[in-house]
Coordinates of C-alpha atoms (C1' of nucleotides) in Angstrom, one line a residue:
Chain A
M25 CA -5.8 -17.7 -34.3
P26 CA -2.3 -16.4 -34.6
P27 CA -1.7 -14.1 -31.7
R28 CA 0.3 -11.0 -31.8
P29 CA 3.2 -10.4 -31.9
A30 CA 4.5 -12.5 -34.6
P31 CA 3.6 -12.3 -38.1
A32 CA 5.2 -15.6 -38.9
E33 CA 7.2 -17.6 -36.5
T34 CA 10.8 -16.9 -37.2
R35 CA 12.6 -20.1 -38.1
A36 CA 16.0 -18.6 -38.0
D37 CA 16.8 -20.6 -34.9
T38 CA 16.6 -23.9 -36.7
A39 CA 19.8 -25.7 -37.2
G40 CA 22.1 -24.4 -39.8
S41 CA 20.5 -21.1 -40.6
A42 CA 22.4 -18.0 -40.2
G43 CA 21.0 -16.3 -37.5
A44 CA 18.4 -15.1 -35.3
T45 CA 19.9 -16.9 -32.3
D46 CA 23.3 -18.3 -31.5
A47 CA 21.8 -20.3 -28.7
P48 CA 23.1 -23.8 -28.0
P49 CA 21.0 -26.6 -29.6
D50 CA 19.1 -27.4 -26.4
V51 CA 18.1 -23.8 -25.9
A52 CA 17.1 -23.5 -29.6
A53 CA 15.0 -26.7 -29.2
L54 CA 13.4 -25.3 -26.1
H55 CA 12.5 -22.1 -28.0
R56 CA 11.0 -24.0 -30.9
T57 CA 9.0 -26.4 -28.6
L58 CA 7.4 -23.6 -26.6
L59 CA 6.8 -21.3 -29.6
D60 CA 5.1 -24.2 -31.4
W61 CA 3.0 -24.9 -28.3
Y62 CA 2.0 -21.2 -28.1
G63 CA 1.0 -21.2 -31.8
A64 CA -1.3 -24.1 -31.2
T65 CA -2.7 -23.3 -27.7
A66 CA -2.7 -19.5 -27.1
R67 CA -5.9 -17.9 -26.0
D68 CA -7.5 -15.5 -28.4
L69 CA -7.2 -12.4 -26.3
P70 CA -8.4 -9.1 -27.9
W71 CA -5.2 -7.1 -27.1
R72 CA -3.3 -9.8 -29.0
A73 CA -5.3 -9.3 -32.2
P74 CA -3.5 -7.8 -35.2
S75 CA -6.0 -4.9 -35.0
A76 CA -4.9 -4.0 -31.5
T77 CA -3.0 -0.7 -31.4
P78 CA 0.0 0.1 -29.2
W79 CA -2.4 2.2 -27.1
G80 CA -4.7 -0.8 -26.7
V81 CA -1.8 -2.9 -25.6
L82 CA -0.7 -0.3 -23.1
V83 CA -4.2 -0.1 -21.7
S84 CA -4.4 -3.9 -21.3
E85 CA -1.1 -4.0 -19.5
I86 CA -2.2 -1.4 -16.9
M87 CA -5.5 -3.2 -16.4
L88 CA -3.8 -6.5 -16.0
Q89 CA -1.6 -5.3 -13.2
Q90 CA -2.7 -7.6 -10.4
T91 CA -6.0 -8.3 -12.1
P92 CA -6.7 -11.6 -13.8
V93 CA -7.3 -11.8 -17.6
V94 CA -10.9 -12.9 -17.4
R95 CA -11.9 -9.8 -15.5
V96 CA -10.2 -7.4 -17.9
E97 CA -11.6 -8.4 -21.3
G98 CA -15.0 -6.6 -21.0
P99 CA -13.8 -3.4 -19.5
W100 CA -10.9 -3.3 -22.0
R101 CA -13.2 -3.4 -25.0
A102 CA -15.5 -0.8 -23.6
W103 CA -12.6 1.4 -22.7
L104 CA -11.0 1.4 -26.2
E105 CA -14.3 1.9 -27.9
R106 CA -14.8 5.0 -25.8
W107 CA -11.2 6.3 -25.7
P108 CA -9.5 4.9 -28.8
T109 CA -6.4 7.1 -28.5
P110 CA -4.3 8.6 -25.7
A111 CA -5.6 12.1 -26.7
D112 CA -9.2 10.8 -26.1
L113 CA -8.5 9.6 -22.6
A114 CA -6.4 12.7 -21.8
A115 CA -9.4 14.9 -22.7
A116 CA -12.0 12.9 -20.7
P117 CA -13.5 14.0 -17.4
T118 CA -11.6 12.1 -14.6
A119 CA -14.8 11.2 -12.9
E120 CA -15.9 9.3 -16.1
V121 CA -12.5 7.6 -16.3
L122 CA -12.8 6.4 -12.7
R123 CA -16.4 5.2 -13.3
A124 CA -15.4 3.3 -16.4
W125 CA -12.6 1.6 -14.4
G126 CA -15.4 -0.1 -12.5
R127 CA -14.4 -2.9 -10.2
L128 CA -11.1 -3.7 -11.7
G129 CA -9.5 -2.7 -8.4
Y130 CA -6.6 -0.3 -7.5
P131 CA -8.4 2.7 -9.0
R132 CA -5.2 4.7 -8.8
R133 CA -4.2 2.8 -11.9
A134 CA -7.1 4.6 -13.7
L135 CA -5.8 7.9 -12.6
R136 CA -2.3 7.1 -13.6
L137 CA -3.5 5.8 -16.9
Q138 CA -5.1 9.1 -17.7
Q139 CA -1.9 10.9 -16.6
C140 CA 0.0 8.5 -18.8
A141 CA -2.2 9.4 -21.7
A142 CA -1.6 13.1 -21.1
A143 CA 2.1 12.6 -20.9
I144 CA 2.0 10.7 -24.2
V145 CA 0.2 13.6 -25.8
D146 CA 2.6 16.1 -24.3
R147 CA 6.0 14.4 -24.7
H148 CA 5.4 12.0 -27.7
D149 CA 2.8 13.7 -29.9
G150 CA 0.1 11.3 -28.8
V151 CA 2.1 8.3 -30.0
V152 CA 2.9 5.4 -27.6
P153 CA 6.7 5.3 -27.4
A154 CA 8.6 2.1 -28.3
D155 CA 11.6 2.9 -26.3
E156 CA 11.7 1.1 -23.0
S157 CA 13.2 4.0 -21.0
A158 CA 10.7 6.4 -22.5
L159 CA 7.9 4.1 -21.4
L160 CA 9.4 3.7 -18.0
A161 CA 9.3 7.5 -17.5
L162 CA 5.5 7.5 -17.9
P163 CA 3.1 7.5 -14.9
G164 CA 1.9 4.0 -13.9
I165 CA 4.5 2.2 -16.0
G166 CA 7.2 0.3 -14.1
S167 CA 9.8 -2.2 -15.3
Y168 CA 7.3 -5.0 -16.2
T169 CA 4.9 -2.8 -18.1
A170 CA 7.6 -0.9 -20.0
A171 CA 9.1 -4.2 -21.2
A172 CA 5.7 -5.6 -22.1
V173 CA 4.6 -2.6 -24.1
A174 CA 8.0 -2.5 -25.9
A175 CA 7.7 -6.2 -26.8
F176 CA 4.0 -6.7 -27.4
A177 CA 3.0 -3.3 -28.9
H178 CA 6.2 -2.6 -30.9
G179 CA 7.9 -6.0 -31.4
R180 CA 11.0 -4.9 -29.5
R181 CA 13.4 -7.2 -27.8
A182 CA 12.8 -6.7 -24.1
V183 CA 13.1 -8.8 -20.9
V184 CA 9.5 -9.3 -19.8
L185 CA 9.3 -10.5 -16.2
D186 CA 5.9 -10.8 -14.8
T187 CA 4.7 -13.2 -12.1
N188 CA 4.1 -15.9 -14.7
V189 CA 7.5 -15.7 -16.4
R190 CA 9.2 -15.6 -13.0
R191 CA 7.4 -18.7 -11.9
V192 CA 8.0 -20.6 -15.1
L193 CA 11.7 -19.8 -15.4
G194 CA 12.2 -20.4 -11.7
R195 CA 10.8 -23.9 -12.1
L196 CA 12.3 -24.7 -15.4
T197 CA 15.9 -23.5 -14.7
R198 CA 16.3 -23.4 -11.0
G199 CA 13.9 -26.0 -9.8
E200 CA 12.1 -23.6 -7.4
A201 CA 8.4 -23.9 -6.8
L202 CA 7.6 -20.2 -6.6
P203 CA 9.6 -17.0 -7.1
R204 CA 10.7 -14.8 -4.2
P205 CA 8.5 -11.8 -3.3
H206 CA 11.0 -9.5 -5.0
L207 CA 12.7 -9.7 -8.4
T208 CA 16.4 -10.5 -8.2
R209 CA 19.2 -9.6 -10.6
G210 CA 19.9 -13.3 -11.1
E211 CA 16.4 -13.8 -12.5
N212 CA 16.8 -10.9 -14.8
A213 CA 20.1 -12.2 -16.1
A214 CA 18.7 -15.7 -16.5
A215 CA 15.7 -14.4 -18.4
A216 CA 17.9 -12.3 -20.6
A217 CA 20.1 -15.2 -21.4
L218 CA 17.2 -17.3 -22.5
L219 CA 15.7 -14.6 -24.7
P220 CA 15.9 -15.3 -28.4
T221 CA 18.1 -12.8 -30.2
D222 CA 15.8 -11.9 -33.0
A223 CA 13.4 -9.2 -31.9
A224 CA 10.1 -10.6 -33.3
T225 CA 10.9 -14.1 -32.0
S226 CA 11.8 -12.7 -28.6
A227 CA 8.5 -10.9 -28.3
R228 CA 6.7 -14.1 -29.1
W229 CA 8.9 -16.0 -26.7
N230 CA 7.9 -13.6 -23.9
V231 CA 4.2 -14.0 -24.4
A232 CA 4.6 -17.8 -24.9
V233 CA 6.3 -18.1 -21.5
M234 CA 3.6 -16.0 -19.9
E235 CA 0.9 -18.1 -21.5
L236 CA 2.5 -21.3 -20.3
G237 CA 2.5 -19.8 -16.8
A238 CA -1.2 -18.8 -17.1
L239 CA -2.5 -22.1 -18.6
V240 CA -0.2 -24.9 -17.5
C241 CA 2.6 -23.9 -15.1
T242 CA 0.2 -22.3 -12.7
A243 CA 0.9 -21.4 -9.1
R244 CA -1.6 -23.6 -7.5
A245 CA -2.1 -26.9 -9.4
P246 CA 0.3 -27.0 -12.3
R247 CA -0.6 -29.4 -15.0
C248 CA 2.9 -30.8 -15.6
E249 CA 1.6 -33.8 -17.6
E250 CA 0.4 -31.3 -20.3
C251 CA 3.5 -29.2 -20.3
P252 CA 5.4 -29.0 -23.6
V253 CA 8.7 -28.5 -21.9
R254 CA 8.3 -30.9 -19.0
A255 CA 11.4 -32.9 -20.2
S256 CA 13.6 -29.9 -19.5
C257 CA 12.0 -28.9 -16.2
A258 CA 14.4 -28.8 -13.2
W259 CA 11.5 -28.6 -10.8
L260 CA 9.7 -31.6 -12.2
A261 CA 12.9 -33.5 -12.3
A262 CA 13.4 -32.8 -8.6
G263 CA 10.0 -34.2 -7.8
R264 CA 8.2 -30.9 -7.5
P265 CA 9.6 -29.8 -4.2
A266 CA 7.5 -27.4 -2.1
D267 CA 8.1 -23.7 -1.9
E268 CA 11.2 -22.9 0.2
H269 CA 10.0 -19.6 1.4
A270 CA 6.4 -20.4 2.1
D271 CA 6.7 -19.1 5.6
R272 CA 7.6 -15.6 4.4
R273 CA 4.5 -15.2 2.5
R274 CA 1.7 -13.7 4.4
T275 CA -1.5 -12.6 2.8
Q276 CA -2.7 -9.2 3.7
A277 CA -5.8 -9.0 5.9
W278 CA -8.9 -7.7 4.3
N279 CA -11.8 -7.4 6.6
G280 CA -11.9 -4.0 8.4
T281 CA -9.0 -2.6 6.5
D282 CA -8.8 0.9 5.0
R283 CA -8.6 -0.8 1.6
Q284 CA -11.9 -2.4 2.1
V285 CA -13.5 0.9 3.3
R286 CA -12.0 2.9 0.5
G287 CA -13.3 0.4 -1.9
R288 CA -16.8 0.8 -0.5
V289 CA -16.6 4.6 -0.8
M290 CA -15.5 4.4 -4.4
A291 CA -18.2 1.8 -5.2
A292 CA -20.9 4.1 -3.7
L293 CA -19.6 7.1 -5.8
R294 CA -19.5 5.1 -9.0
A295 CA -23.1 4.0 -8.5
A296 CA -24.3 7.5 -7.7
D297 CA -23.7 9.5 -10.8
G298 CA -23.1 12.7 -8.9
A299 CA -21.9 13.8 -5.5
L300 CA -22.8 12.2 -2.2
T301 CA -22.9 13.9 1.2
R302 CA -20.3 13.1 3.8
E303 CA -23.0 11.5 5.9
E304 CA -24.0 9.2 3.0
L305 CA -20.4 8.3 2.4
V306 CA -19.9 7.4 6.1
V307 CA -22.8 5.1 5.9
A308 CA -21.5 3.6 2.7
A309 CA -18.1 3.1 4.4
G310 CA -19.7 0.6 6.8
C311 CA -17.3 1.3 9.6
G312 CA -16.7 3.7 12.5
D313 CA -16.7 7.5 11.9
E314 CA -13.0 7.8 12.6
Q315 CA -11.9 5.2 10.0
A316 CA -14.5 6.5 7.5
L317 CA -13.2 10.1 7.7
R318 CA -9.6 9.0 7.6
C319 CA -10.4 7.0 4.4
L320 CA -12.3 10.0 2.8
A321 CA -9.2 12.1 3.5
S322 CA -6.9 9.7 2.0
L323 CA -9.0 9.3 -1.1
V324 CA -9.0 13.1 -1.5
D325 CA -5.3 13.1 -1.0
D326 CA -4.9 10.5 -3.8
G327 CA -7.1 12.5 -6.2
L328 CA -9.6 9.8 -6.4
I329 CA -12.4 11.9 -4.9
G330 CA -12.9 15.6 -4.4
P331 CA -15.1 17.9 -2.4
V332 CA -18.0 19.5 -4.3
G333 CA -19.4 22.9 -3.7
E334 CA -18.3 25.6 -1.2
Q335 CA -19.6 23.9 1.9
D336 CA -17.1 21.0 1.7
G337 CA -20.0 18.8 2.7
S338 CA -20.1 16.4 -0.2
Y339 CA -17.8 14.5 -2.5
A340 CA -17.7 13.2 -6.1
L341 CA -15.4 11.0 -8.1
G342 CA -12.2 12.7 -9.3
G343 CA -10.1 15.5 -7.9
Chain B
dA14 C1' 13.3 -3.6 2.2
dA15 C1' 8.6 -2.9 3.6
dA16 C1' 4.0 -1.0 3.3
dT17 C1' 0.2 0.4 0.8
dC18 C1' -3.2 -0.1 -2.6
dG19 C1' -9.1 -3.6 -4.8
dG20 C1' -11.6 -7.0 -5.9
dG21 C1' -12.9 -11.5 -7.1
dG22 C1' -12.5 -16.4 -8.0
dG23 C1' -10.4 -21.2 -7.4
dC24 C1' -9.5 -24.6 -4.4
Chain C
dG4 C1' -10.8 -19.2 4.6
dC5 C1' -6.5 -18.9 2.2
dC6 C1' -3.9 -17.8 -1.9
dC7 C1' -3.2 -15.7 -6.2
dC8 C1' -3.6 -12.5 -10.0
dA9 C1' 0.4 -9.6 -17.2
dG10 C1' 2.7 -4.5 -10.4
dA11 C1' 3.8 0.4 -9.2
dT12 C1' 4.8 3.8 -6.0
dT13 C1' 6.1 5.7 -1.7
dT14 C1' 8.5 5.7 2.7

DNA sequence: AAATCGGGGGC
DNA sequence: GCCCCAGATTT
């Protein structure tokens, strides 16, 4: 199934044609190899279907921030069926938006997505902008998402650098096992230099590199023997050296954290389709009173929950 | 630059 | 049990 974006693979980068890319022959060959692989291997994800709207693409990108593809598909379909346009989401009750977000995690994304929808209605007449800087100015949209929406929803030429692309390019061109915790200017320049000149081809290149990172050039157990560009890979050529900055990575603790407690409170409120008393929420929090109350306060502060009634004794989803 | 912010699945 | 996942925002 030919995934979006890319009506037809642009062949302008084949030798001799006037055109789409002035890349040296080896880079042009790399482009063609990976683009062909993508055409043959890409997953049939719903937000890549020709019928997907720019709004659908934007929603997918927000949902996919730190959440794996397999967990997003279901919620994404339900979301777009319920709120097919930015105006629909902007008009929805925030409690319903948070409930529909379900267990995708980081529920502030749901809040910001609704704010984003409202901003699109206000500033752009309800139309998802194509300009990267206009996208960047919207709530919940950072550098990655702005580039991704410009490229995948509108076919613009943009440097899309997510964790997959950073890992693939780091291995391919610099021979590094894993990217650093923070994006560097060098990575941005390297990615920009490799980006095909033609807009439609560049958009397809971006998603192809991402797909390679998701399916083959994975963080854990890369399947180099299946990699279409293994012959050009600096990391493989160097014998797949281990990550140089492994000692700097430390995974955040989970048990007993405010994040866990906040998650339990949100889960309880999603399940209850109304308000719950403070006492019920403290029980749901599953921790000491002090931490439970602190978390309730922070959730109120974030606009994820709000007091109900005059007594301030119970809370519901939404501000 | 560092901290915070969910939740689940693979290994 | 550890690590990672189509990151963004705030301090």
